[in-house]
XYZ file of C-alpha atoms in Angstrom:
689
model
C -4.154 5.105 -32.749
C -5.698 4.255 -36.095
C -4.538 1.367 -38.219
C -1.750 2.440 -40.531
C -0.477 5.242 -38.308
C 2.978 4.654 -36.898
C 3.413 4.601 -33.159
C 5.967 6.934 -31.695
C 8.549 4.448 -30.385
C 9.292 4.400 -26.677
C 12.955 4.450 -27.575
C 14.946 4.048 -30.786
C 14.655 0.538 -32.250
C 17.830 -1.538 -32.150
C 19.945 -1.593 -35.294
C 19.591 -4.811 -37.282
C 22.408 -7.287 -36.712
C 24.874 -7.586 -39.584
C 23.977 -10.477 -41.872
C 27.554 -11.260 -42.762
C 28.752 -12.380 -39.353
C 28.787 -16.001 -38.284
C 27.245 -17.257 -35.061
C 30.686 -17.890 -33.602
C 31.666 -14.288 -34.272
C 28.427 -13.064 -32.807
C 28.818 -15.307 -29.763
C 32.450 -14.519 -29.105
C 31.865 -11.092 -27.602
C 29.013 -11.254 -25.141
C 27.433 -7.910 -24.221
C 28.253 -6.904 -20.629
C 24.633 -7.079 -19.498
C 24.380 -10.644 -20.802
C 27.596 -11.592 -19.049
C 26.117 -10.363 -15.767
C 22.754 -12.047 -16.342
C 24.026 -15.379 -17.622
C 27.604 -15.867 -16.376
C 27.183 -19.621 -16.132
C 26.196 -19.852 -19.805
C 28.965 -17.865 -21.439
C 31.142 -20.945 -21.849
C 28.302 -23.415 -22.278
C 26.546 -22.320 -25.446
C 26.116 -25.482 -27.443
C 26.617 -26.177 -31.119
C 22.926 -26.907 -31.534
C 22.006 -23.494 -30.080
C 24.378 -21.772 -32.536
C 22.762 -23.736 -35.321
C 19.329 -22.268 -34.491
C 20.674 -18.720 -34.576
C 22.647 -19.312 -37.800
C 19.473 -20.280 -39.617
C 17.910 -16.881 -38.810
C 20.490 -15.300 -41.136
C 19.901 -17.590 -44.122
C 19.228 -15.833 -47.442
C 16.314 -18.166 -48.208
C 13.140 -16.814 -46.520
C 11.638 -20.297 -46.308
C 14.684 -21.626 -44.465
C 14.515 -18.656 -42.094
C 10.838 -19.416 -41.410
C 11.575 -23.084 -40.791
C 14.481 -22.091 -38.533
C 12.172 -19.904 -36.422
C 9.598 -22.715 -36.194
C 12.302 -25.188 -35.124
C 13.570 -22.655 -32.571
C 10.014 -22.330 -31.220
C 9.805 -26.080 -30.689
C 13.281 -26.205 -29.120
C 12.642 -23.567 -26.433
C 9.282 -24.834 -25.172
C 9.793 -25.684 -21.508
C 13.579 -25.429 -21.842
C 14.924 -22.464 -19.866
C 18.548 -23.361 -20.545
C 17.950 -23.351 -24.303
C 16.149 -20.003 -23.999
C 19.099 -18.486 -22.130
C 21.581 -19.928 -24.653
C 19.727 -18.361 -27.576
C 19.513 -14.994 -25.820
C 23.264 -15.044 -25.163
C 23.934 -15.901 -28.811
C 22.032 -12.812 -30.001
C 18.777 -14.393 -31.210
C 16.571 -11.605 -29.796
C 17.814 -8.654 -31.928
C 17.560 -10.806 -35.059
C 14.036 -11.990 -34.207
C 12.954 -8.387 -33.572
C 14.530 -7.317 -36.860
C 12.623 -9.992 -38.781
C 9.414 -9.122 -36.898
C 9.651 -5.466 -37.932
C 10.702 -5.960 -41.562
C 7.913 -5.212 -44.033
C 9.529 -7.675 -46.426
C 9.027 -10.502 -43.915
C 5.989 -12.661 -44.542
C 3.120 -12.386 -42.060
C 3.698 -16.011 -41.095
C 7.374 -15.317 -40.306
C 6.535 -12.199 -38.284
C 3.903 -14.166 -36.331
C 6.308 -17.024 -35.585
C 8.950 -14.500 -34.411
C 6.409 -13.017 -31.970
C 5.584 -16.507 -30.707
C 9.258 -17.342 -30.077
C 9.848 -14.014 -28.315
C 6.826 -14.729 -26.133
C 8.244 -18.126 -25.273
C 11.609 -16.575 -24.353
C 9.742 -14.117 -22.091
C 8.130 -17.028 -20.249
C 11.510 -18.120 -18.928
C 13.278 -16.282 -16.127
C 13.110 -12.635 -15.075
C 16.572 -12.235 -16.585
C 15.106 -13.272 -19.924
C 12.533 -10.492 -19.665
C 15.236 -7.972 -18.757
C 17.167 -8.981 -21.868
C 14.079 -8.532 -24.046
C 13.387 -5.106 -22.523
C 17.000 -4.067 -23.129
C 16.490 -4.941 -26.790
C 13.462 -2.574 -26.940
C 10.911 -5.309 -27.531
C 7.871 -3.321 -26.349
C 7.895 -0.609 -29.059
C 8.447 -3.296 -31.696
C 5.443 -5.308 -30.471
C 3.241 -2.214 -30.127
C 4.084 -1.318 -33.704
C 3.028 -4.824 -34.693
C -0.483 -4.121 -33.389
C -1.014 -1.850 -36.417
C -0.968 -4.856 -38.718
C -4.260 -5.830 -40.385
C -3.498 -9.521 -39.737
C -5.369 -10.815 -36.689
C -3.090 -13.807 -36.001
C -0.035 -11.541 -35.912
C -1.845 -9.063 -33.641
C -2.783 -11.889 -31.271
C 0.813 -13.152 -31.190
C 2.103 -9.645 -30.393
C -0.512 -9.197 -27.663
C 0.280 -12.600 -26.162
C 3.971 -11.673 -26.001
C 3.175 -8.221 -24.563
C 0.967 -9.905 -21.950
C 3.796 -12.211 -20.898
C 6.241 -9.304 -20.629
C 3.897 -6.986 -18.720
C 2.933 -9.591 -16.108
C 6.622 -9.889 -15.188
C 7.547 -7.925 -12.041
C 10.654 -6.510 -13.770
C 8.624 -4.649 -16.424
C 7.720 -1.010 -15.561
C 3.948 -0.568 -15.952
C 4.425 2.982 -17.199
C 5.827 1.687 -20.508
C 2.226 1.028 -21.565
C 1.248 4.673 -21.092
C 4.127 6.441 -22.840
C 2.254 7.007 -26.102
C -1.239 8.435 -25.773
C -2.482 6.482 -28.808
C -1.661 3.024 -27.420
C -4.576 2.748 -24.954
C -7.112 3.933 -27.539
C -5.899 1.347 -30.029
C -5.970 -1.434 -27.440
C -9.576 -0.519 -26.620
C -10.406 -0.761 -30.341
C -8.732 -4.170 -30.593
C -10.954 -5.580 -27.818
C -13.650 -6.385 -30.354
C -11.385 -8.392 -32.696
C -11.397 -11.813 -30.981
C -11.677 -13.595 -27.658
C -7.878 -13.781 -27.576
C -7.450 -10.025 -27.972
C -10.038 -9.609 -25.206
C -8.235 -11.987 -22.856
C -4.732 -10.591 -23.451
C -5.683 -6.901 -23.400
C -7.685 -7.238 -20.174
C -4.748 -9.080 -18.633
C -2.352 -6.338 -19.751
C -4.627 -3.658 -18.294
C -5.037 -5.425 -14.956
C -1.258 -5.817 -14.561
C -0.505 -2.255 -15.692
C -3.071 -0.493 -13.513
C -1.454 0.802 -10.341
C -2.516 3.606 -8.043
C -0.167 6.563 -8.366
C 0.556 6.569 -4.614
C 1.863 3.006 -4.895
C 4.977 4.452 -6.504
C 7.740 5.627 -4.208
C 8.832 8.310 -6.646
C 7.615 10.155 -9.733
C 7.113 8.506 -13.070
C 9.928 8.266 -15.548
C 10.330 10.964 -18.140
C 9.687 9.359 -21.516
C 8.946 10.717 -25.008
C 5.406 12.052 -25.524
C 4.258 11.079 -22.024
C 0.636 10.329 -21.384
C 1.535 9.970 -17.728
C 3.788 12.067 -15.511
C 4.433 12.601 -11.813
C 1.683 15.218 -11.641
C -0.587 13.609 -14.188
C -3.494 11.187 -13.918
C -2.890 7.718 -12.557
C -3.377 4.494 -14.486
C -6.959 3.965 -13.302
C -7.991 7.423 -14.482
C -6.334 6.985 -17.873
C -8.064 3.660 -18.501
C -11.383 5.009 -17.193
C -11.163 8.098 -19.430
C -10.497 5.854 -22.423
C -13.782 4.011 -21.839
C -12.487 0.930 -20.015
C -15.736 0.369 -18.098
C -17.948 0.516 -21.179
C -15.558 -1.499 -23.350
C -14.937 -4.279 -20.826
C -18.318 -4.628 -19.051
C -19.907 -6.835 -21.717
C -16.937 -9.227 -21.504
C -18.221 -10.349 -18.081
C -20.854 -12.410 -19.907
C -18.508 -13.786 -22.571
C -18.809 -17.475 -23.465
C -15.079 -17.796 -22.738
C -14.206 -18.373 -19.067
C -10.737 -16.859 -19.548
C -12.217 -13.667 -20.992
C -14.767 -13.383 -18.163
C -12.024 -13.941 -15.603
C -9.617 -11.372 -17.057
C -12.410 -8.791 -17.374
C -13.299 -9.403 -13.741
C -9.665 -8.971 -12.657
C -9.512 -5.759 -14.657
C -12.504 -4.331 -12.772
C -11.030 -5.408 -9.432
C -7.964 -3.201 -9.983
C -9.871 -0.361 -11.678
C -12.277 -0.023 -8.732
C -9.693 -0.336 -5.925
C -9.752 2.860 -3.829
C -11.402 4.674 -6.748
C -14.811 6.228 -6.010
C -15.200 7.499 -9.598
C -14.882 4.026 -11.113
C -16.907 2.378 -8.316
C -19.796 4.838 -8.623
C -19.848 4.216 -12.368
C -19.745 0.416 -12.061
C -22.728 0.296 -9.722
C -24.987 1.794 -12.416
C -23.706 -0.144 -15.460
C -25.865 -2.973 -16.757
C -25.109 -5.812 -19.169
C -28.011 -7.583 -20.866
C -30.392 -5.891 -18.446
C -28.477 -6.909 -15.316
C -26.534 -4.474 -13.108
C -22.852 -5.236 -12.569
C -23.189 -5.735 -8.763
C -25.765 -8.474 -9.503
C -23.369 -10.081 -11.988
C -20.559 -9.932 -9.413
C -22.799 -11.580 -6.787
C -23.576 -14.453 -9.171
C -19.851 -14.883 -9.766
C -19.065 -15.365 -6.058
C -21.505 -18.223 -5.551
C -20.080 -21.475 -4.196
C -20.430 -23.355 -7.491
C -18.090 -20.935 -9.289
C -14.295 -21.429 -9.483
C -12.446 -20.122 -6.426
C -10.503 -17.447 -8.345
C -13.788 -16.100 -9.722
C -15.376 -16.028 -6.252
C -12.377 -14.210 -4.801
C -12.073 -11.648 -7.578
C -15.822 -10.898 -7.542
C -15.585 -10.389 -3.778
C -12.696 -7.969 -4.336
C -14.780 -5.960 -6.828
C -17.714 -5.698 -4.418
C -15.347 -4.888 -1.540
C -13.786 -1.983 -3.467
C -17.211 -0.662 -4.438
C -18.353 -0.878 -0.810
C -15.258 0.892 0.542
C -15.698 3.620 -2.084
C -19.266 4.249 -0.882
C -20.931 2.920 -4.041
C -22.568 0.061 -2.070
C -23.827 0.439 1.515
C -22.107 -1.628 4.197
C -25.486 -3.016 5.288
C -26.470 -4.037 1.750
C -27.349 -7.734 1.556
C -24.793 -8.283 -1.218
C -22.085 -7.302 1.293
C -23.453 -8.791 4.536
C -24.936 -12.003 3.125
C -22.737 -12.641 0.083
C -19.349 -10.898 0.009
C -18.394 -11.201 3.682
C -19.336 -14.918 4.022
C -17.498 -15.683 0.765
C -14.303 -14.076 2.069
C -14.594 -15.905 5.399
C -14.873 -19.183 3.427
C -11.597 -18.331 1.720
C -9.866 -18.317 5.130
C -10.594 -21.996 5.689
C -7.609 -24.343 5.951
C -9.099 -26.357 3.063
C -8.158 -23.536 0.693
C -4.745 -23.073 -0.945
C -2.239 -20.764 0.735
C -2.628 -17.919 -1.779
C -6.420 -18.138 -1.536
C -6.288 -17.923 2.263
C -3.949 -14.944 2.061
C -6.051 -13.065 -0.472
C -9.279 -13.895 1.321
C -8.022 -12.653 4.692
C -6.469 -9.475 3.291
C -9.580 -8.593 1.285
C -11.815 -9.238 4.298
C -9.548 -7.062 6.445
C -9.990 -4.244 3.935
C -13.771 -4.731 3.718
C -14.415 -4.501 7.477
C -11.583 -2.106 8.385
C -13.757 0.951 9.069
C -17.178 -0.557 9.840
C -17.999 -1.692 13.377
C -21.026 -3.779 12.428
C -19.162 -5.686 9.703
C -16.392 -6.344 12.223
C -18.919 -7.836 14.641
C -20.583 -9.953 11.949
C -17.239 -11.269 10.687
C -16.058 -12.111 14.209
C -18.953 -14.531 14.729
C -18.979 -16.038 11.226
C -17.644 -19.611 10.978
C -15.459 -19.189 14.095
C -13.207 -16.814 12.139
C -11.067 -15.704 15.103
C -10.120 -19.296 15.935
C -9.784 -20.185 12.245
C -7.150 -17.488 11.785
C -4.989 -19.056 14.487
C -4.276 -21.865 11.994
C -2.476 -19.318 9.819
C 0.391 -19.393 12.342
C 0.613 -23.194 12.401
C 1.223 -23.743 8.715
C 2.465 -26.107 7.490
C 1.616 -28.511 10.296
C 3.457 -31.787 10.858
C 0.377 -33.619 9.618
C -0.051 -31.423 6.552
C -2.365 -32.886 3.963
C -0.130 -31.600 1.173
C 1.388 -34.511 -0.717
C 2.609 -32.467 -3.699
C 6.275 -31.760 -2.919
C 6.412 -28.710 -5.200
C 3.329 -27.262 -3.520
C 4.796 -27.918 -0.082
C 8.069 -26.255 -1.080
C 6.159 -23.247 -2.439
C 4.060 -22.944 0.708
C 7.055 -23.177 3.021
C 8.606 -20.233 1.193
C 5.386 -18.225 1.423
C 4.154 -19.197 4.912
C 5.084 -15.695 6.159
C 2.335 -14.302 3.895
C -0.230 -16.230 5.943
C 1.051 -14.662 9.161
C 0.972 -11.222 7.575
C -2.632 -11.728 6.395
C -3.744 -13.018 9.805
C -2.252 -10.004 11.605
C -3.996 -7.667 9.145
C -7.368 -9.303 9.647
C -7.004 -9.422 13.443
C -6.164 -5.682 13.317
C -9.377 -4.917 11.427
C -11.512 -7.203 13.588
C -10.284 -5.585 16.808
C -10.350 -1.972 15.620
C -13.383 -0.930 17.696
C -15.100 -3.616 19.752
C -13.734 -4.450 23.209
C -15.278 -7.935 23.289
C -13.676 -8.835 19.950
C -10.272 -7.623 21.180
C -10.653 -9.819 24.237
C -11.451 -12.863 22.078
C -8.434 -12.179 19.858
C -6.024 -11.842 22.774
C -7.424 -14.978 24.398
C -6.724 -16.935 21.196
C -3.944 -19.485 21.637
C -0.535 -17.798 22.161
C -1.741 -14.616 20.480
C 0.444 -12.105 22.329
C 3.523 -14.307 21.860
C 2.780 -14.475 18.139
C 2.543 -10.685 17.919
C 5.805 -10.252 19.838
C 7.496 -12.752 17.502
C 5.993 -10.991 14.501
C 7.602 -7.699 15.543
C 11.043 -9.204 14.986
C 10.418 -11.228 11.805
C 12.756 -10.709 8.867
C 9.881 -9.852 6.518
C 9.108 -6.132 6.698
C 5.502 -6.833 5.655
C 4.993 -9.227 8.563
C 6.531 -6.713 11.000
C 4.241 -3.979 9.709
C 1.158 -6.207 9.972
C 2.149 -7.283 13.506
C 2.541 -3.639 14.564
C -0.876 -2.842 13.069
C -2.402 -5.691 15.032
C -0.712 -4.503 18.222
C -1.934 -0.955 17.571
C -5.510 -2.160 17.145
C -5.404 -4.156 20.382
C -3.702 -1.294 22.256
C -6.953 0.680 22.063
C -8.239 -1.509 24.892
C -7.815 -0.028 28.380
C -8.226 -3.470 29.932
C -5.602 -5.100 27.708
C -3.116 -2.270 28.282
C -3.357 -3.016 32.004
C -3.139 -6.812 31.679
C -1.938 -8.680 28.578
C 0.312 -5.884 27.339
C 2.005 -5.694 30.710
C 2.246 -9.479 31.174
C 4.077 -9.854 27.860
C 6.117 -6.616 28.105
C 5.223 -5.750 24.511
C 6.795 -2.313 24.955
C 10.265 -3.874 24.702
C 10.013 -5.236 21.142
C 7.986 -2.155 20.182
C 10.789 0.175 21.287
C 13.232 -2.000 19.350
C 11.083 -1.666 16.221
C 11.140 2.122 16.621
C 14.940 2.306 16.542
C 15.631 1.502 12.905
C 12.486 1.125 10.852
C 11.150 2.541 7.588
C 8.534 5.289 7.898
C 5.562 3.015 7.160
C 6.394 0.944 10.256
C 7.435 3.980 12.322
C 4.038 5.625 11.798
C 2.067 2.652 13.147
C 4.598 1.823 15.887
C 4.611 5.414 17.166
C 0.789 5.431 17.146
C 0.879 2.311 19.298
C 3.405 3.944 21.610
C 0.962 6.846 22.104
C -1.520 4.378 23.601
C 1.092 2.681 25.765
C 1.985 6.100 27.242
C -1.513 6.857 28.506
C -1.640 7.640 32.214
C -3.268 4.353 33.239
C -0.876 2.161 31.222
C 1.633 0.184 33.352
C 4.022 0.290 30.376
C 4.434 4.064 30.669
C 7.172 4.028 33.305
C 9.485 1.427 31.718
C 9.070 3.139 28.333
C 10.211 6.422 29.886
C 13.209 4.706 31.404
C 14.199 3.267 28.033
C 14.901 6.674 26.474
C 11.567 7.331 24.808
C 11.667 11.122 25.292
C 14.683 11.593 23.029
C 13.141 9.318 20.392
C 9.791 11.120 20.447
C 11.383 14.571 20.353
C 13.259 13.507 17.230
C 9.981 12.379 15.618
C 8.534 15.882 16.039
C 11.208 17.108 13.620
C 10.335 14.572 10.926
C 9.293 15.716 7.458
C 6.636 13.001 7.620
C 3.419 14.597 8.919
C 2.089 11.430 10.589
C 5.362 10.997 12.493
C 5.274 14.632 13.704
C 1.701 14.183 14.924
C 2.500 10.906 16.681
C 5.677 12.275 18.260
C 3.941 15.286 19.784
C 0.863 13.192 20.694
C 2.982 10.682 22.597
C 4.768 13.524 24.427
C 1.394 15.037 25.303
C 0.275 11.706 26.811
C 3.590 11.357 28.583
C 3.293 14.837 30.154
C -0.227 14.309 31.486
C -0.068 14.453 35.320
C 3.603 13.521 35.090
C 6.341 14.247 37.600
C 8.154 17.540 37.265
C 11.343 15.808 36.116
C 9.581 14.235 33.139
C 8.103 17.580 32.124
C 11.500 19.225 32.387
C 13.077 16.452 30.316
C 10.454 16.954 27.620
C 11.060 20.709 27.516
C 14.796 20.166 27.422
C 14.448 17.614 24.628
C 12.159 19.767 22.504
C 13.751 23.229 23.022
C 11.913 26.515 22.723
C 12.738 26.767 19.032
C 11.165 23.398 18.257
C 8.043 24.246 20.266
C 7.620 27.381 18.201
C 8.156 25.409 14.998
C 5.392 23.039 16.044
C 3.077 25.937 16.887
C 3.757 27.285 13.405
C 3.014 23.962 11.700
C 0.541 24.095 8.831
C -1.293 20.967 10.016
C -4.142 21.425 12.490
C -3.470 18.060 14.178
C 0.110 19.064 14.987
C -1.176 22.361 16.409
C -3.823 20.637 18.523
C -1.387 18.164 20.027
C 1.256 20.849 20.639
C -1.233 23.027 22.500
C -2.329 19.910 24.388
C 1.305 19.260 25.317
C 1.708 22.846 26.548
C -1.446 22.495 28.616
C -0.133 19.312 30.232
C 3.313 20.822 30.817
C 1.833 23.917 32.450
C -0.905 22.256 34.501
C -0.355 21.174 38.117
C -2.158 19.068 40.632
C -2.954 20.811 44.015
C 0.016 19.206 45.748
C 2.540 19.690 42.943
C 4.007 22.768 41.285
C 6.460 22.641 38.424
C 9.558 24.209 39.936
C 12.109 22.045 38.190
C 14.890 23.897 36.474
C 15.546 23.288 32.817
C 18.596 24.233 30.784
C 18.436 27.997 31.429
C 17.167 27.743 35.009
C 13.601 28.910 34.395
C 10.330 27.169 35.214
C 8.065 25.776 32.527
C 5.702 28.737 32.752
C 8.546 31.230 32.621
C 9.820 29.506 29.520
C 6.529 30.228 27.778
C 6.117 33.735 29.232
C 9.566 34.864 28.089
C 8.955 33.707 24.528
C 6.785 36.297 22.796
C 6.563 34.226 19.621
C 4.910 31.344 21.466
C 2.590 33.701 23.353
C 1.520 35.354 20.096
C 0.800 31.916 18.632
C -1.382 30.986 21.612
C -3.193 34.339 21.285
C -3.714 33.696 17.576
C -5.296 30.301 18.217
C -7.692 31.801 20.796
C -9.408 33.567 17.878
C -9.035 30.733 15.370
C -12.006 29.502 13.318
C -11.447 25.979 14.642
C -13.211 25.676 18.011
C -10.990 22.808 19.141
C -7.876 24.896 18.600
C -9.500 27.763 20.476
C -10.284 25.482 23.401
C -6.764 24.054 23.466
C -5.301 27.569 23.518
C -7.707 28.486 26.314
C -6.396 25.631 28.465
C -2.876 27.017 28.094
C -3.981 30.520 29.076
C -5.925 29.220 32.079
C -2.878 27.396 33.372
C -0.695 30.483 32.929
C -3.001 32.849 34.853
C -4.146 30.502 37.637
C -4.132 32.547 40.866
C -2.894 29.913 43.282
C 0.494 29.625 41.605
C 3.646 31.647 42.121
C 4.129 34.518 39.653
C 0.520 34.473 38.501
C 0.077 38.261 38.946
C 3.001 39.097 36.648
C 1.764 36.619 34.058
C -1.768 38.038 34.223
C -0.463 41.581 33.739
C 1.635 40.656 30.696
C -1.194 38.740 29.090
C -3.596 41.658 29.747
C -1.166 43.980 27.983
C -1.171 41.588 25.016
C -4.975 41.867 24.708
C -5.766 38.438 26.121
C -8.457 39.799 28.486
C -10.295 41.436 25.580
C -10.343 38.102 23.746
C -11.605 36.360 26.898
C -14.514 38.812 27.120
C -15.445 38.039 23.504
C -15.209 34.303 24.069
C -17.410 34.559 27.182
C -20.217 35.468 24.750
C -19.464 32.489 22.474
C -22.278 30.202 21.351
C -19.975 27.267 22.096
C -20.734 26.326 25.737
C -17.248 24.894 26.345
C -15.491 28.029 25.114
C -17.913 30.245 26.953
C -17.432 28.432 30.296
C -13.651 28.306 29.944
C -13.477 32.024 29.159
C -15.637 32.936 32.153
C -13.511 30.745 34.436
C -10.353 32.437 33.163
C -11.825 35.925 33.670
C -12.624 35.018 37.283
C -8.883 34.603 37.875
C -8.461 38.281 37.049
C -11.233 39.227 39.472
C -10.013 37.064 42.372
């Protein structure tokens, strides 16, 4: 977007307010959206507030300018005055004056300053500004040659975009906006600070959105298009912002750092680029390491650690690199100390959880650093009766956000206990840990419930804990309750946990069965969500392993032949593997037990399969599949069907021979895969017996 070229507006600019009306006329008919946003103010607009708005309509430009300056002074720190002026229609008039070419640069700048001040009030203020189409007006202002006016527009845009009510996509509607913002980075330290702040607040991963992007004129971004990170990266964000990390201004350095922390998050392309960029002869990872030293401000340490964490998770930095093991990890553990502020403890724990989530060695190192496991227990005790907080506002804030500490602790415990049995044991032995998890499963905050389920899932990987702590605290009860009415993100983790609780050696298996789990799990296999289908069939497979005939019959009755075939036709290999595993477990018998239980149509489990040609053809198909695991799973099913010692085996062998199964077995007996080869030979022996 070159200077002098008009931006395509996001939406039509508002018509200018009529100059002839008086403030009382303008204030007598409040727009419906203002009535809903400020009902308590409709009858309370004061004479002084009307006076400020009246002066915006004066015919003398100097009086208008002075009126805007006086309005600026009146609204500073006064949310009620801001709301009054919005209700009285000040915003459309200010935007009109800001956009008029006949307005002096000083007047346009002061209008941008006042609008920025109004945006710093409540979220309702920001909504009102957005409804008046403030963003296209401010973006148009960036074309001005006057630096002070540009800075005022950017400052106002910054304030609007950091509000949670502003859609980030509004920044990406016009393809020329990002290019022009990149060009403006070189104008001043203020343009650098504000633009980096805008970028960091308007850079979201596409999968963070629950639905597609809005359809707007000349879209740079759409539901199938690149995400924010890619757009900024393709417009040279890394090259344009990197040198700002060594700016003489702390605010510029900090905003540039925050920008990189969101650009690199879960983005290998950006991370791989960052690791090779140098500023003044120093590579960015080295600059980040310097920024997380103890003598730097806490927010700088934390944000640098986030940058290095994202680069590590993306594979740009090795997990055993000294900058991770000796610098980043210890820094994040320090942030978990009770001496830190609540938000610092939350961010530190969540970032550390992400850093160590998939690496066993980092989990072990973290677990023995500064007594982290015990330190995290303090997250559940906040604020204590002897809290050192004397600032009442801070205490009030922390009381409202204490649940975020519990959420962060659960997340970090989940990562710490993901693989190592000794670490899981230490976590569970921490003061009241199982009770805290059980309580977390029923908290009102969905984020805390999700984190508690994740923690439970991590700990449920322990055979020892499944047999002891999980049974002692009957964790299956709150878990089953969570599974009844939960959003998919919780259902996925809760059903994964249930899979572990249904393993053959778990004491929880029997009470879970008695609580109606089969019906619940069968319903999950019909979900459109892939992870839920996998978990549903996986849990049923675990449930069927060496189970009583009644349980197997109940599973078959709950699934139905049609649903089994649907699962065997699923496009996902994990669903296929678990379904074949379920069939194997349903068809297998121990020496003293045959499945003779009747199901809905009076047939046995094996007869159910044998009378369904579609299912048999699917099993045959998977015997010749390119995936060896699928082949092996299909082989288990065939072996169980043709086993000589069971009633009806001859008829089943004959039918399967007619289908060409024996020919496939002969081919598989020559397989280079020893497991397939052995299984095929064993199956062929059943035909020879």
